[in-house]
Amino acid sequence: MNNIIDFIKKHGNPFETLELDMTADKKEIKSQYKDLARKYHPDKNLNTKERFIKIQKAYEFIVNNFADIHKYVEHQKFRQQEHSKMSNEQKQYAEDLKRREQFAERQKQQEEVVKQMKVNEEMNRLEEQRKFEENEKKQKQEKLIQFELQNQDLYKRLNTIKIKWAKDQLYTSDLINLLFKNYGAIQEIKILDNKRKAMITYHTTEAANNAVIQQNNGFLKVKHFMKEEKRKQVQKQLQTEKERINRNEQDVYQLSTDTLKRISHFYNKDSKIQEGLDDLKREQERLKLINQIYEEELNK
């Protein structure tokens, strides 16, 4: 019977649509349907199209559920008879029960609406989070590209090696390229004026390191363009800056000494925060020192 109740809630009473009593038999139902279908057919009047479709749905539903509808009608009659036998107190109880059922149904519908609203809110939140993460990722990529461009001269120095050969040896650009290309993509080969020295610039620092490690032999002297200590310091500083960009942390250069002192004074009762501020001060001094070292290198 639930399908009958659902249909009535959604489309109205099908018998009322066909202008019939619910006790009508199949013959009456079929005859009435034909009359109404002819009367409201869209070929005669386009304005009756919706009415015609509603009549069709009502007829099809009655035909397909005639037995269940008959049971439903009998059940309704029985309920009416029982209701008429009830005392006023019993009728009041039945009415209260019906109202409670209706209230429970409305409450259930409201809960479904609230649940759907929460689902929509969560979906919107996840979409906003996805957009935020994509934008953050894009910004980090742009910052890394900008960082690479700003430090391309320094990277070029890191990726450059120097080679030297004996007086009785002769190395051309093609021969040097043949010997050193296996360690990585070469950006530039420059033979110095005296013809016994050359500079090889790779696209990556790893390639330059491999070339220095593996190509030192009796015929060639191979070493990095930058001194070892400074090269390590610069590499470490560049790596630290890249990690800071990826973490999206605040640049320690933006914090002045006075600002750090005020923060430290305000949080001096919290030992953990104090330790963090001390670490930040040390990191600030370390980065400034490294920055000074490779600025001196660049100015040479």
XYZ file of C-alpha atoms in Angstrom:
300
model
C 0.000 0.000 0.000
C 2.974 2.290 0.383
C 3.223 2.732 -3.387
C -0.431 3.901 -3.470
C 0.175 6.437 -0.687
C 3.364 7.653 -2.374
C 1.572 8.096 -5.705
C -1.267 10.042 -4.073
C 1.243 12.321 -2.290
C 3.124 12.989 -5.527
C 0.394 13.048 -8.186
C -2.874 13.271 -6.257
C -5.689 10.710 -6.057
C -5.763 8.909 -9.449
C -9.538 8.318 -9.185
C -10.141 12.015 -8.622
C -7.960 12.731 -11.671
C -10.242 10.435 -13.717
C -13.263 11.966 -12.005
C -14.294 8.587 -10.592
C -15.162 7.078 -7.244
C -12.589 4.665 -5.830
C -15.180 1.899 -5.985
C -15.378 2.064 -9.817
C -14.760 -1.216 -11.672
C -12.348 -1.800 -14.535
C -14.969 -1.255 -17.233
C -15.960 2.142 -15.827
C -12.322 3.129 -15.437
C -11.441 2.242 -19.045
C -14.487 4.021 -20.477
C -13.869 7.152 -18.437
C -10.210 7.204 -19.449
C -11.085 7.078 -23.156
C -13.547 9.930 -22.787
C -11.117 12.122 -20.886
C -8.219 11.259 -23.221
C -10.238 12.369 -26.234
C -11.385 15.502 -24.459
C -7.930 16.645 -23.299
C -5.748 15.310 -26.130
C -2.986 17.840 -27.067
C -3.951 17.573 -30.754
C -7.125 19.433 -29.905
C -5.703 21.895 -27.413
C -2.021 22.389 -26.564
C -2.975 23.937 -23.245
C -4.326 20.580 -22.026
C -1.083 18.672 -22.504
C -0.209 18.542 -18.790
C -3.760 17.440 -17.911
C -3.591 14.717 -20.575
C -0.268 13.404 -19.189
C -1.681 13.385 -15.651
C -4.728 11.403 -16.848
C -2.486 8.871 -18.568
C -0.352 8.385 -15.427
C -3.439 7.966 -13.271
C -4.974 5.396 -15.603
C -1.750 3.383 -15.947
C -1.254 3.368 -12.196
C -4.815 2.166 -11.511
C -4.598 -0.587 -14.139
C -1.216 -1.836 -12.885
C -2.208 -1.709 -9.205
C -5.929 -2.455 -9.333
C -5.811 -5.346 -6.843
C -3.754 -3.368 -4.349
C -6.019 -0.356 -4.768
C -9.065 -2.533 -4.041
C -7.388 -3.729 -0.825
C -6.506 -0.129 0.030
C -10.128 0.963 -0.439
C -11.379 -1.890 1.733
C -8.812 -1.013 4.352
C -9.913 2.623 4.321
C -13.554 1.573 4.672
C -12.655 -0.650 7.585
C -10.777 2.189 9.259
C -13.728 4.501 8.797
C -16.075 1.932 10.277
C -13.775 1.340 13.217
C -13.377 5.050 13.658
C -17.137 5.535 13.810
C -17.317 2.934 16.574
C -14.726 4.669 18.691
C -15.601 6.708 21.724
C -14.664 10.345 21.788
C -11.647 9.530 23.911
C -10.498 6.855 21.469
C -11.032 9.208 18.535
C -8.953 11.855 20.269
C -6.203 9.306 20.876
C -6.269 8.259 17.206
C -6.099 11.864 16.087
C -3.175 12.515 18.419
C -1.418 9.434 17.093
C -1.964 10.589 13.526
C -0.603 14.057 14.341
C 2.449 12.519 16.003
C 3.059 10.373 12.918
C 2.742 13.416 10.689
C 5.066 15.386 12.946
C 7.590 12.535 12.902
C 7.398 12.423 9.112
C 7.958 16.170 8.828
C 10.830 15.971 11.304
C 12.391 13.161 9.271
C 12.109 15.256 6.113
C 13.694 18.220 7.872
C 16.534 16.023 9.108
C 17.114 14.834 5.552
C 17.216 18.442 4.357
C 19.700 19.381 7.117
C 21.785 16.315 6.320
C 21.891 17.245 2.639
C 22.837 20.821 3.547
C 25.733 19.507 5.651
C 26.841 17.272 2.780
C 26.740 20.270 0.425
C 28.674 22.396 2.913
C 31.325 19.689 3.251
C 31.578 19.352 -0.533
C 31.952 23.131 -0.848
C 34.578 23.121 1.902
C 36.548 20.363 0.167
C 36.303 22.223 -3.142
C 37.557 25.424 -1.516
C 40.363 23.474 0.137
C 41.286 21.910 -3.214
C 41.377 25.337 -4.875
C 43.441 26.734 -2.004
C 45.952 23.864 -2.220
C 46.198 24.216 -5.996
C 46.760 27.952 -5.671
C 49.334 27.412 -2.906
C 51.122 24.824 -5.047
C 51.115 27.214 -8.011
C 52.495 30.022 -5.859
C 55.265 27.756 -4.527
C 56.175 26.723 -8.081
C 56.269 30.365 -9.167
C 58.443 31.255 -6.162
C 60.830 28.362 -6.935
C 61.096 29.464 -10.581
C 61.713 33.040 -9.474
C 64.285 31.798 -6.973
C 66.084 29.793 -9.677
C 66.126 32.820 -11.987
C 67.380 35.153 -9.278
C 70.215 32.750 -8.446
C 70.998 31.476 -11.945
C 74.489 33.017 -11.907
C 75.214 31.328 -8.611
C 73.864 28.012 -9.878
C 76.027 28.392 -12.961
C 79.100 28.704 -10.734
C 78.048 25.618 -8.758
C 77.530 23.630 -11.961
C 80.834 24.649 -13.526
C 84.050 22.634 -13.389
C 87.570 23.503 -14.488
C 89.843 21.121 -16.381
C 93.554 21.432 -17.164
C 95.828 19.293 -19.291
C 99.601 18.961 -19.947
C 101.517 20.923 -22.582
C 101.915 17.914 -24.826
C 98.177 17.235 -24.884
C 95.532 18.742 -27.155
C 91.823 18.846 -26.307
C 89.198 20.372 -28.553
C 85.589 21.257 -27.650
C 84.330 18.162 -29.464
C 86.761 15.883 -27.624
C 85.880 17.448 -24.237
C 82.188 17.056 -25.001
C 82.767 13.382 -25.875
C 84.627 12.753 -22.604
C 82.281 14.617 -20.262
C 78.777 14.320 -21.743
C 78.109 10.977 -20.034
C 77.867 12.684 -16.635
C 74.930 14.870 -17.619
C 73.672 17.456 -20.086
C 76.329 20.075 -20.829
C 75.226 23.701 -21.071
C 78.495 25.252 -22.224
C 82.127 24.388 -22.955
C 84.600 27.259 -22.981
C 88.284 26.743 -23.787
C 90.445 29.493 -22.278
C 92.861 31.556 -24.329
C 95.973 29.613 -23.362
C 94.371 26.468 -24.878
C 95.343 24.282 -21.892
C 92.372 25.066 -19.700
C 88.627 24.788 -20.187
C 85.424 25.477 -18.297
C 82.487 23.054 -18.529
C 79.078 24.159 -17.279
C 76.470 21.448 -16.679
C 72.736 21.891 -16.277
C 72.802 20.252 -12.829
C 75.104 20.284 -9.815
C 74.935 16.486 -9.613
C 76.439 16.152 -13.091
C 79.263 18.516 -12.157
C 79.977 16.528 -8.982
C 80.069 13.224 -10.898
C 82.425 14.672 -13.477
C 84.874 15.850 -10.801
C 84.765 12.522 -8.939
C 85.148 10.238 -11.968
C 87.315 12.183 -14.422
C 90.414 12.853 -12.336
C 93.176 10.867 -14.020
C 96.756 11.273 -15.201
C 95.845 13.259 -18.304
C 93.418 15.791 -16.870
C 93.104 17.748 -13.685
C 89.419 18.312 -12.878
C 88.029 20.383 -10.035
C 85.053 22.560 -9.155
C 85.029 26.204 -10.159
C 84.226 27.258 -6.567
C 86.333 26.293 -3.593
C 85.053 23.258 -1.727
C 84.134 24.955 1.548
C 82.279 27.840 -0.068
C 80.588 25.499 -2.530
C 79.137 23.426 0.323
C 78.010 26.532 2.192
C 76.266 27.931 -0.874
C 74.619 24.594 -1.656
C 73.332 24.310 1.892
C 71.998 27.874 1.870
C 70.209 27.349 -1.449
C 68.708 24.086 -0.215
C 67.545 25.771 2.996
C 65.858 28.529 1.009
C 64.119 26.001 -1.258
C 62.833 24.088 1.738
C 61.573 27.349 3.258
C 59.639 28.124 0.073
C 58.139 24.613 0.042
C 57.104 24.942 3.692
C 55.783 28.450 2.986
C 57.367 29.689 6.197
C 58.094 33.300 7.036
C 61.476 34.530 5.886
C 63.661 35.085 8.935
C 65.178 38.146 7.270
C 61.803 39.850 7.713
C 62.173 39.765 11.499
C 64.322 42.532 12.886
C 66.385 42.098 16.049
C 64.115 44.518 17.959
C 61.048 42.543 16.876
C 62.634 39.304 18.083
C 63.469 40.948 21.428
C 59.879 42.177 21.898
C 58.492 38.745 21.073
C 60.994 37.097 23.379
C 60.113 39.478 26.241
C 56.380 38.883 25.752
C 56.748 35.092 25.832
C 59.622 34.853 28.298
C 57.519 32.713 30.675
C 57.051 29.990 28.081
C 60.265 27.987 27.835
C 59.278 26.135 24.664
C 58.511 29.336 22.783
C 61.702 30.866 24.165
C 63.697 27.927 22.787
C 62.020 28.381 19.431
C 62.928 32.078 19.376
C 66.520 31.270 20.251
C 66.645 28.781 17.365
C 65.185 31.443 15.088
C 67.870 33.935 16.126
C 70.616 31.396 15.449
C 69.112 30.558 12.059
C 68.921 34.256 11.225
C 72.577 34.811 12.010
C 73.601 31.659 10.107
C 71.728 32.668 6.952
C 73.156 36.178 7.082
C 76.666 34.724 7.324
C 76.126 32.403 4.360
C 74.565 35.236 2.363
C 77.637 37.354 3.026
C 79.964 34.542 1.897
C 78.453 33.998 -1.529
C 77.930 37.727 -2.083
C 81.695 38.042 -1.707
C 82.098 35.184 -4.177
C 79.802 36.839 -6.703
C 81.669 40.141 -6.426
C 85.009 38.561 -7.308
